[in-house]
Short mmCIF file of the N, C-alpha and C atoms (twelve columns), coordinates in Angstrom:
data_MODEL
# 
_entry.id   MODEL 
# 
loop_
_atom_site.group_PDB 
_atom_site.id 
_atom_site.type_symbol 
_atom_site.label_atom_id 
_atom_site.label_alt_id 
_atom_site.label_comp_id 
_atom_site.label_asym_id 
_atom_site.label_seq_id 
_atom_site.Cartn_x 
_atom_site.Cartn_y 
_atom_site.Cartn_z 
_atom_site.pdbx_PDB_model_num 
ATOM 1   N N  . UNK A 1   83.176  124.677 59.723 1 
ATOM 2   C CA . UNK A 1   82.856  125.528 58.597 1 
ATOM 3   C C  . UNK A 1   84.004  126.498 58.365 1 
ATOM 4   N N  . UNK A 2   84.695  126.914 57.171 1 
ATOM 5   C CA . UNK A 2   84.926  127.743 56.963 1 
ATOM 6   C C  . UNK A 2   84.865  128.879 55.832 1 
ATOM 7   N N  . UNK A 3   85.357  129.691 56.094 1 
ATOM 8   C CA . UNK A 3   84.759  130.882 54.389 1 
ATOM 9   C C  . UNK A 3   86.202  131.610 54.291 1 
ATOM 10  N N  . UNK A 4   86.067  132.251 52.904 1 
ATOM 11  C CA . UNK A 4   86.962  132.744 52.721 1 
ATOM 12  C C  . UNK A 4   86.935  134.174 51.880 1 
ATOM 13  N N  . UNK A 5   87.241  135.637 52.092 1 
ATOM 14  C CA . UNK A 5   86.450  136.453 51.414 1 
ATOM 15  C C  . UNK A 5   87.373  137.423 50.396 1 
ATOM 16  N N  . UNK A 6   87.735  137.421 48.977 1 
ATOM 17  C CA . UNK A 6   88.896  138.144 48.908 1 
ATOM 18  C C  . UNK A 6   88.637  139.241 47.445 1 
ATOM 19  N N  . UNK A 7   89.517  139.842 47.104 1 
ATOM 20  C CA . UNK A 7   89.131  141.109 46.018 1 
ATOM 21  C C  . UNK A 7   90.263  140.903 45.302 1 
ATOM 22  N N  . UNK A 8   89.174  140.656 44.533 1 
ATOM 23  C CA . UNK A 8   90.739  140.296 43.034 1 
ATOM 24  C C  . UNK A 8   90.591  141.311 42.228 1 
ATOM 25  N N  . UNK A 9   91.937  141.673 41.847 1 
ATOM 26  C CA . UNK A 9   92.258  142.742 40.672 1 
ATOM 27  C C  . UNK A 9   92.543  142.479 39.531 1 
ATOM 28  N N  . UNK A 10  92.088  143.483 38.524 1 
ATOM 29  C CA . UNK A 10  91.983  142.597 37.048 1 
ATOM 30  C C  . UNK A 10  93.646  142.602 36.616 1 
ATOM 31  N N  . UNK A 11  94.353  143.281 37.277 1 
ATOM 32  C CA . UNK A 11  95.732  143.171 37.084 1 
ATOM 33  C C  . UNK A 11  96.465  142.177 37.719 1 
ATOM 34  N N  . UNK A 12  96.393  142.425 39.171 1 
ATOM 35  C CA . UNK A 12  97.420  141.689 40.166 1 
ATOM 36  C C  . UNK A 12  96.607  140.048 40.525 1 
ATOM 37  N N  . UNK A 13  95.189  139.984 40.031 1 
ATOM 38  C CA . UNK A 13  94.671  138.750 40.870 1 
ATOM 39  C C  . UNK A 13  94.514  139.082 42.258 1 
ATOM 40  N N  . UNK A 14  94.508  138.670 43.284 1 
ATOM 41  C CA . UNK A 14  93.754  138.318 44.034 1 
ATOM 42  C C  . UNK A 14  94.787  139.461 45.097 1 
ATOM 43  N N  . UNK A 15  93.867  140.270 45.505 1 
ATOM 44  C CA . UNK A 15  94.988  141.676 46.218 1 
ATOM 45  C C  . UNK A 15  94.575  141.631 47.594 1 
ATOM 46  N N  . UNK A 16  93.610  140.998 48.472 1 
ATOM 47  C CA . UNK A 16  93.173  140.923 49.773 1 
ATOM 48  C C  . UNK A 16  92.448  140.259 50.103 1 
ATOM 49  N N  . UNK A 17  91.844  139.826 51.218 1 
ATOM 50  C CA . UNK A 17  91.478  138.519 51.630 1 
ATOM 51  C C  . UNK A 17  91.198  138.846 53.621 1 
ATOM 52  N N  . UNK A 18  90.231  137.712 53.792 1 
ATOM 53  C CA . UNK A 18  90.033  137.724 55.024 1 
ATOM 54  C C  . UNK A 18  89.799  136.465 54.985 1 
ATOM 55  N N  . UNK A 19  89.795  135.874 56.081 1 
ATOM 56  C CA . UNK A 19  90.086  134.158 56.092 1 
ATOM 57  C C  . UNK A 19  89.534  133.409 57.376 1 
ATOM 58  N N  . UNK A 20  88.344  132.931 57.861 1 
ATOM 59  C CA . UNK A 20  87.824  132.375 59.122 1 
ATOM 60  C C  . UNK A 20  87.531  131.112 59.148 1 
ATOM 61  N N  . UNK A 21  87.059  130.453 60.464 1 
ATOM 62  C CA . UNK A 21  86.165  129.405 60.601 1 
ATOM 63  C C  . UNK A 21  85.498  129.374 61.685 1 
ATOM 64  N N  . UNK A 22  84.536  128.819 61.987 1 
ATOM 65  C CA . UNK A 22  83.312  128.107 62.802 1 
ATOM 66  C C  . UNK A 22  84.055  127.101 63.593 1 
ATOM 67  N N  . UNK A 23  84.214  127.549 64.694 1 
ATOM 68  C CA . UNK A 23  85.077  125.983 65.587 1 
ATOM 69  C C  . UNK A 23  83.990  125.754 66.798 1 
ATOM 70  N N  . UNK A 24  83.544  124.775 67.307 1 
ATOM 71  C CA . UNK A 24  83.127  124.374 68.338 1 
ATOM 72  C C  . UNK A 24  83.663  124.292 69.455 1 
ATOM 73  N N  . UNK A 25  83.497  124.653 70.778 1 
ATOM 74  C CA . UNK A 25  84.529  124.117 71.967 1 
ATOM 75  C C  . UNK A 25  82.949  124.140 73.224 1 
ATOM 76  N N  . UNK A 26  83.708  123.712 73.679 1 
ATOM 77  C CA . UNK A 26  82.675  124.099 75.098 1 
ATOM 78  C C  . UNK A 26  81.737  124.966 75.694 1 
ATOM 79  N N  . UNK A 27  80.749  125.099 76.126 1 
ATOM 80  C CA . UNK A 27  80.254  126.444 76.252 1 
ATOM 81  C C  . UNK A 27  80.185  127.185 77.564 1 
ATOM 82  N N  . UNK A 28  80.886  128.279 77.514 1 
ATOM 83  C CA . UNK A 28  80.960  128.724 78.652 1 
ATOM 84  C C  . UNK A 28  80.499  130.290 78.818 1 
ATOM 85  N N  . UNK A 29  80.664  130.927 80.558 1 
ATOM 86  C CA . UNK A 29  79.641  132.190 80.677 1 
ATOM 87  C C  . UNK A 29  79.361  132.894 79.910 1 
ATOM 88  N N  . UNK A 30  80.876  133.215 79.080 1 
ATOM 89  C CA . UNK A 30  80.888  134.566 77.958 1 
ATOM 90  C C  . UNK A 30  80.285  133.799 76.737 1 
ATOM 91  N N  . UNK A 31  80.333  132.793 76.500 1 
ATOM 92  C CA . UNK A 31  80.150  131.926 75.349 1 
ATOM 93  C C  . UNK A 31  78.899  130.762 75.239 1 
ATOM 94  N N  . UNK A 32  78.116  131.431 75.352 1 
ATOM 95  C CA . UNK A 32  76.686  130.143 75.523 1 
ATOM 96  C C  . UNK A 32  76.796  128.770 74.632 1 
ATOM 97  N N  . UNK A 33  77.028  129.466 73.441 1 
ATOM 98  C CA . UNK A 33  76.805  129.032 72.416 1 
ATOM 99  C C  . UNK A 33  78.259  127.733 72.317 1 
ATOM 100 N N  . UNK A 34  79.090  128.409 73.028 1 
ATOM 101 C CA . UNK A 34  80.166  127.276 72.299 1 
ATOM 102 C C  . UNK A 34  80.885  127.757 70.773 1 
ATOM 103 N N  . UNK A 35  80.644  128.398 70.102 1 
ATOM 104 C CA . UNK A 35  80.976  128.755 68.767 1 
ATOM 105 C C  . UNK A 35  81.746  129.489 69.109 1 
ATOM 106 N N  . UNK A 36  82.939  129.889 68.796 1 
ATOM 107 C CA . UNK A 36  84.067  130.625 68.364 1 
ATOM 108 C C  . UNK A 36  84.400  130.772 66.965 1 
ATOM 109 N N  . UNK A 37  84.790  131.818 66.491 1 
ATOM 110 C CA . UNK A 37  85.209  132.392 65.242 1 
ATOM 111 C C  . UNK A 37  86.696  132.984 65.134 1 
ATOM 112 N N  . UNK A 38  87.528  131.855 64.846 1 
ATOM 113 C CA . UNK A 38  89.048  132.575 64.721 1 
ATOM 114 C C  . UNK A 38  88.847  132.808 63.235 1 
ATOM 115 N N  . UNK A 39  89.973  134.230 63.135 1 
ATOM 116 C CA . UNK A 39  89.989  135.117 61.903 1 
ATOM 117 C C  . UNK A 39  91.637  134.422 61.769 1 
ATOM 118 N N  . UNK A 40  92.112  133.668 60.718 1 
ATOM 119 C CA . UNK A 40  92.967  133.399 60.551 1 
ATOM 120 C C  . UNK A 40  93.522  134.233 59.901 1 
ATOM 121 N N  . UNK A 41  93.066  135.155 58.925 1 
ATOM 122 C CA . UNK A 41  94.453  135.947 57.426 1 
ATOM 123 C C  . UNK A 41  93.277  136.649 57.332 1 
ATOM 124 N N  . UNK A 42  94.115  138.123 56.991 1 
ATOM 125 C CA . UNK A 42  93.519  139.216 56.940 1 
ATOM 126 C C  . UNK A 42  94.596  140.181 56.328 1 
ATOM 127 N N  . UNK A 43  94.815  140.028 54.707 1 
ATOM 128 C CA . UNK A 43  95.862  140.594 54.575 1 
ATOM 129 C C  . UNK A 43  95.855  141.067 53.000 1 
ATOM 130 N N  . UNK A 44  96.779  142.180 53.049 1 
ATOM 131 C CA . UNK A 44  96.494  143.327 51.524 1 
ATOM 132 C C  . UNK A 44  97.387  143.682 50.632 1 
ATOM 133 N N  . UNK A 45  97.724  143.120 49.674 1 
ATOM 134 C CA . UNK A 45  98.650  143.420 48.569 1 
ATOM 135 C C  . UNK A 45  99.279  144.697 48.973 1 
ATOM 136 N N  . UNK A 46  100.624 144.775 49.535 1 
ATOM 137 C CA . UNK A 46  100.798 146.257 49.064 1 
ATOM 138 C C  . UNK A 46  100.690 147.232 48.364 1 
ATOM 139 N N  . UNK A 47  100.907 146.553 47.512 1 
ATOM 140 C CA . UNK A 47  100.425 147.880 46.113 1 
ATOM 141 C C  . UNK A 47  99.031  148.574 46.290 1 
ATOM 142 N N  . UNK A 48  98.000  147.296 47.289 1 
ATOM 143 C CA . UNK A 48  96.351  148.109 47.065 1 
ATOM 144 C C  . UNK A 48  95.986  148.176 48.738 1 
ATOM 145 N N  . UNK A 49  96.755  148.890 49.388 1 
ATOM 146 C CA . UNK A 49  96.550  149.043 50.579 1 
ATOM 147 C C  . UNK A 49  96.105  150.731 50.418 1 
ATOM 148 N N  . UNK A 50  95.607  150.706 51.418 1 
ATOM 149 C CA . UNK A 50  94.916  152.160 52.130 1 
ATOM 150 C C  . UNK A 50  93.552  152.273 51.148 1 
ATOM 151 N N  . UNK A 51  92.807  151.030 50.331 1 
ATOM 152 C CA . UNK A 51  91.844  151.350 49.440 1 
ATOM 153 C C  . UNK A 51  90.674  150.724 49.823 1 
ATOM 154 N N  . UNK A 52  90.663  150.067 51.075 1 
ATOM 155 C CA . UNK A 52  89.406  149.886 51.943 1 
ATOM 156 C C  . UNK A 52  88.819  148.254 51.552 1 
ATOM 157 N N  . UNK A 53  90.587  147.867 50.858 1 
ATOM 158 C CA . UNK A 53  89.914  146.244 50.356 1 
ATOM 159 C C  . UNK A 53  90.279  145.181 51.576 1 
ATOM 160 N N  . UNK A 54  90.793  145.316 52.672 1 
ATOM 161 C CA . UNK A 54  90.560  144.209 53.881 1 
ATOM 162 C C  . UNK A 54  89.541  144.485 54.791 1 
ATOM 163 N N  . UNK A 55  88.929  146.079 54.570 1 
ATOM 164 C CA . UNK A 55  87.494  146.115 55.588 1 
ATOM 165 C C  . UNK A 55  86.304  145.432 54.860 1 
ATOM 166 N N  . UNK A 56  86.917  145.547 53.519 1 
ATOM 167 C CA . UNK A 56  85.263  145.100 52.973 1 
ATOM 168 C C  . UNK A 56  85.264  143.488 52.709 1 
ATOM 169 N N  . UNK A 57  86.590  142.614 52.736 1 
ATOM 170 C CA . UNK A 57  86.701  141.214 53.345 1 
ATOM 171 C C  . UNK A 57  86.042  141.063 54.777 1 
ATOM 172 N N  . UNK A 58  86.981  141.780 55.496 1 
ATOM 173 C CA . UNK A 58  86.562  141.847 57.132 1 
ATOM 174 C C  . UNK A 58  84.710  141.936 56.960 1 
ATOM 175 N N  . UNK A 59  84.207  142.610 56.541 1 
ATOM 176 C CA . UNK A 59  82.833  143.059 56.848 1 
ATOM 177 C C  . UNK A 59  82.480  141.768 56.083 1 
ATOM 178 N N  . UNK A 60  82.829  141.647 55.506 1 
ATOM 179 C CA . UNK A 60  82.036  139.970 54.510 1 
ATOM 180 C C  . UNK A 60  81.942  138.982 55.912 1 
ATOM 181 N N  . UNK A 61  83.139  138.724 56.158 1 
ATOM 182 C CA . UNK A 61  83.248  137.630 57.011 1 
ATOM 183 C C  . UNK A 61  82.655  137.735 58.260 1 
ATOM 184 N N  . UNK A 62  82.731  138.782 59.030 1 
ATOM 185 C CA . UNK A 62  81.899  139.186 60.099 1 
ATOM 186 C C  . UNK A 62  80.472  138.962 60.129 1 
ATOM 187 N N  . UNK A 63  79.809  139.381 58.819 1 
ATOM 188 C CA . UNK A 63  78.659  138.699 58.297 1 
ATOM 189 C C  . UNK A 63  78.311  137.318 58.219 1 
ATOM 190 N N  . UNK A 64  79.135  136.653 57.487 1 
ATOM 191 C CA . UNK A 64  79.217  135.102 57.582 1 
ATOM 192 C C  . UNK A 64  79.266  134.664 58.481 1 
ATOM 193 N N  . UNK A 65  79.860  135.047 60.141 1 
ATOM 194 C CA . UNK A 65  80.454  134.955 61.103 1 
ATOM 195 C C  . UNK A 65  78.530  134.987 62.008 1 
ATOM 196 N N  . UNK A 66  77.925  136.039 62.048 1 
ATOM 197 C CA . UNK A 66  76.671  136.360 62.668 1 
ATOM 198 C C  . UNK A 66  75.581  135.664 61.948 1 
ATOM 199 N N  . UNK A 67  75.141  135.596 60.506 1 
ATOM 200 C CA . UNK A 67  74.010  135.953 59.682 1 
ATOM 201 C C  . UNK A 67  74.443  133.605 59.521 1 
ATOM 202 N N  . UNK A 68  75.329  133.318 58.913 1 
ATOM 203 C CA . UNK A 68  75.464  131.696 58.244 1 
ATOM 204 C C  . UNK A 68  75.443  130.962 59.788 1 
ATOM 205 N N  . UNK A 69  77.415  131.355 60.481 1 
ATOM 206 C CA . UNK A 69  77.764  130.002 60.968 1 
ATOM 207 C C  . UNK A 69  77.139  130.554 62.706 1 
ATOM 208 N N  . UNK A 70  76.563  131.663 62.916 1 
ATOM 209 C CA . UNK A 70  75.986  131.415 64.291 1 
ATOM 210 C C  . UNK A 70  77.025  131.566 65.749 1 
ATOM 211 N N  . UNK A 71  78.188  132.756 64.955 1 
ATOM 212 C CA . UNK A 71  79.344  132.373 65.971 1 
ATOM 213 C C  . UNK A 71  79.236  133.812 66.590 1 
ATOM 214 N N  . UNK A 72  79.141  133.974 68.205 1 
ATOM 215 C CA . UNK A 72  78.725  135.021 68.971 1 
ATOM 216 C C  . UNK A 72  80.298  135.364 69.172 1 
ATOM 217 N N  . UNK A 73  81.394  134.418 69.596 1 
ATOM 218 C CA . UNK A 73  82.641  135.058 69.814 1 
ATOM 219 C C  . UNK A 73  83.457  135.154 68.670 1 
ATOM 220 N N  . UNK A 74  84.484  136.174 68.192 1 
ATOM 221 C CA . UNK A 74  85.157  135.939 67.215 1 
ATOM 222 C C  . UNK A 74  86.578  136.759 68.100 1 
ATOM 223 N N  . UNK A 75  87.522  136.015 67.251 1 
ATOM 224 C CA . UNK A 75  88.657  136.792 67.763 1 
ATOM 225 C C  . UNK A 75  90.055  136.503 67.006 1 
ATOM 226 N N  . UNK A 76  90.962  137.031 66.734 1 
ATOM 227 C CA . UNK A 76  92.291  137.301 65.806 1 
ATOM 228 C C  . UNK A 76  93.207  137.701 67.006 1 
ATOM 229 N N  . UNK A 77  94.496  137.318 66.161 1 
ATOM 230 C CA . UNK A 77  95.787  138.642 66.303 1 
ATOM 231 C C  . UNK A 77  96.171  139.752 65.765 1 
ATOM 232 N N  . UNK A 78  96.748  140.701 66.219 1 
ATOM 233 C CA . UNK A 78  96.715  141.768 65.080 1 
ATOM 234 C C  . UNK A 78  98.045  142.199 65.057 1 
ATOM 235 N N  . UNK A 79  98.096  142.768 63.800 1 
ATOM 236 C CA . UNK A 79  99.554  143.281 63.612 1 
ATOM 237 C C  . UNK A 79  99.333  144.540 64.165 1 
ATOM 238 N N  . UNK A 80  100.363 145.785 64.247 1 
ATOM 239 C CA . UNK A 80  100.151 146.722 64.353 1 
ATOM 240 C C  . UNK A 80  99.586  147.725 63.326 1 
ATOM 241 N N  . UNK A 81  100.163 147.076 62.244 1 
ATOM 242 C CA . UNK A 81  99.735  148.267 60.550 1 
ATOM 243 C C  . UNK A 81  97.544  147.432 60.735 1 
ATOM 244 N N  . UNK A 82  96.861  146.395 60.992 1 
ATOM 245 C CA . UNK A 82  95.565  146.016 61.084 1 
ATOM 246 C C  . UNK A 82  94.834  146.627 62.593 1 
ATOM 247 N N  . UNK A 83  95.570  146.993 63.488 1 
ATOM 248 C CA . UNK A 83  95.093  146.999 64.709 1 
ATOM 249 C C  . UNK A 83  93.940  148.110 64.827 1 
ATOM 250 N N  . UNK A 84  94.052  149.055 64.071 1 
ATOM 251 C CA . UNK A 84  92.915  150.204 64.035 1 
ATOM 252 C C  . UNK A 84  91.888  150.004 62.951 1 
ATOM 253 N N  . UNK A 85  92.149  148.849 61.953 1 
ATOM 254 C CA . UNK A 85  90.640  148.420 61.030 1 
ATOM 255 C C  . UNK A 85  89.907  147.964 62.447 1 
ATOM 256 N N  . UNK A 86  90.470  146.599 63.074 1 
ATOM 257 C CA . UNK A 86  89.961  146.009 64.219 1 
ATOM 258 C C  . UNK A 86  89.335  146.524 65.277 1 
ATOM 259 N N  . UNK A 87  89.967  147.386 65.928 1 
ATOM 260 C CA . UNK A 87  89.306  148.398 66.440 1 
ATOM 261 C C  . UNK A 87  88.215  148.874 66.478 1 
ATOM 262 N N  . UNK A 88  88.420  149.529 65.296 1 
ATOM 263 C CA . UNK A 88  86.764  150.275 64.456 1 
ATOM 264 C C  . UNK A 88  85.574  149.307 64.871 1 
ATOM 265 N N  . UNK A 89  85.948  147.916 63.896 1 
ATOM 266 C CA . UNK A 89  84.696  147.015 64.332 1 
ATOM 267 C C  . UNK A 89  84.371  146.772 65.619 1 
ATOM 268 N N  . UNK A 90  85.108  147.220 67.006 1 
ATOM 269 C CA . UNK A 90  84.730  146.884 68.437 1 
ATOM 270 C C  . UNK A 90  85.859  145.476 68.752 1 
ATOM 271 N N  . UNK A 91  86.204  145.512 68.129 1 
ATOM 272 C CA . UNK A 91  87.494  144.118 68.783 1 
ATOM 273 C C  . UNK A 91  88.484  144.962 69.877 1 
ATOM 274 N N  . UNK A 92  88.741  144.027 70.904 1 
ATOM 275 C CA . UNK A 92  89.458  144.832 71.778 1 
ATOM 276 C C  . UNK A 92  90.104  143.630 72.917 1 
ATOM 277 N N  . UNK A 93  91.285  144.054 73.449 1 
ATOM 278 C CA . UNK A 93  92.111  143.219 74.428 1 
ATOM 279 C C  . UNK A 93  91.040  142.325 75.341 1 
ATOM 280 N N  . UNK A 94  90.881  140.783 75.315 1 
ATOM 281 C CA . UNK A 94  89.662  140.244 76.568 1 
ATOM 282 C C  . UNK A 94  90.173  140.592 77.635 1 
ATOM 283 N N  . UNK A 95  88.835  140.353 78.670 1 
ATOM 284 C CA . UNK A 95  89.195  140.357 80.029 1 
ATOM 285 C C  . UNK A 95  90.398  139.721 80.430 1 
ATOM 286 N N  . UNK A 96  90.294  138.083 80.036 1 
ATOM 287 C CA . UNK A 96  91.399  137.315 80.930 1 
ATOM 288 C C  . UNK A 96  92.499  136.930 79.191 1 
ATOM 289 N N  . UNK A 97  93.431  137.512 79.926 1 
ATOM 290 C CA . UNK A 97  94.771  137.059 79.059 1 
ATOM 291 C C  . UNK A 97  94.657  135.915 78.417 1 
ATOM 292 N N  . UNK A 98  95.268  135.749 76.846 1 
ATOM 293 C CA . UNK A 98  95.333  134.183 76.571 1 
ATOM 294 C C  . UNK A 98  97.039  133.871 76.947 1 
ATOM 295 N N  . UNK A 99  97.261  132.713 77.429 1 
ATOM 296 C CA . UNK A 99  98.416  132.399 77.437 1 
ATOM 297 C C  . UNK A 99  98.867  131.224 76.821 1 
ATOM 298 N N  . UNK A 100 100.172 130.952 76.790 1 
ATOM 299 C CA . UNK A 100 101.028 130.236 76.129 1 
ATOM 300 C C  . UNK A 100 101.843 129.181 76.189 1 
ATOM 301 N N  . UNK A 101 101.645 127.543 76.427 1 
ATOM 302 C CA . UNK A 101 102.947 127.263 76.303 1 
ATOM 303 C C  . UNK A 101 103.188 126.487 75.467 1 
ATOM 304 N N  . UNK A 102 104.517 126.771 74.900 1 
ATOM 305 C CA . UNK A 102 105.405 125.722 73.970 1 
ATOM 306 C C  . UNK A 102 106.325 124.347 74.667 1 
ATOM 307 N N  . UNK A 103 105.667 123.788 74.320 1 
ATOM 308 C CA . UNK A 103 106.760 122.304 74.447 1 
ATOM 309 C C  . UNK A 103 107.449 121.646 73.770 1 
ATOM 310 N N  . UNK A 104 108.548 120.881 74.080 1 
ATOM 311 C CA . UNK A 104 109.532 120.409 73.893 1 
ATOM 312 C C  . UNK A 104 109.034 119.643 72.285 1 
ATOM 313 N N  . UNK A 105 107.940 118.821 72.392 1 
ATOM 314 C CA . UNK A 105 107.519 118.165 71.740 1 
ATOM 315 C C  . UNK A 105 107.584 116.963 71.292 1 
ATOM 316 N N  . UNK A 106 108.837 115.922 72.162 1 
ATOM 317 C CA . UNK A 106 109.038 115.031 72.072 1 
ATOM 318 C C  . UNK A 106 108.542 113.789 72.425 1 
ATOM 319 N N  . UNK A 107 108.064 112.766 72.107 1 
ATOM 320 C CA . UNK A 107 107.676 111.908 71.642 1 
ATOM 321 C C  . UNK A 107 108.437 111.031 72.972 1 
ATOM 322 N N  . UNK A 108 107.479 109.879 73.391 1 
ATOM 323 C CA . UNK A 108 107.477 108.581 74.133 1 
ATOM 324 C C  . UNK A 108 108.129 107.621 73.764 1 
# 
């Protein structure tokens, strides 16, 4: 599943946006359910920033996130200029680190 939540201006078109989906994986202690909610794009026209139009995406989707697709974990990256909307809502560093690796990518 995914949704998409954004505020268009009668000038600029479409000035902010929040952007998720419903992914399935395994279910584990923290995660009964198996449902995860990555927040892919979460992002605000400059021109219409500081006017409260990516919390009220964010709050759409968070909704969609609990109330439609049934997803108990959700989780993003954050920039530093988003890190204190995030915040607010209770998002915060997990227990265990995610880590990383990149490979070569080459082919057999």
């Amino acid at each position: 599943m995914f949704a998409a939540y954004l505020v268009d201006d009668p000038v600029l078109g479409v000035v902010a946006s929040a952007v998720g989906t419903c992914d399935a994986h395994a279910p584990g202690p923290a995660n009964l359910s198996g449902l995860q909610g990555p927040v892919s794009n979460v992002s605000t026209d400059p021109r219409r920033r500081r006017l409260g139009h990516a919390r009220i995406c964010l709050d759409a989707l968070l909704t969609w996130f609990r109330e439609e697709a049934g997803v108990t974990v959700v989780h993003l990256n954050a920039t530093a200029d988003g890190a204190a909307l995030y915040e607010s809502y209770g998002f915060a560093a997990p227990r265990h680190p995610a880590l990383q690796l990149r490979t070569a990518g080459t082919t057999r």
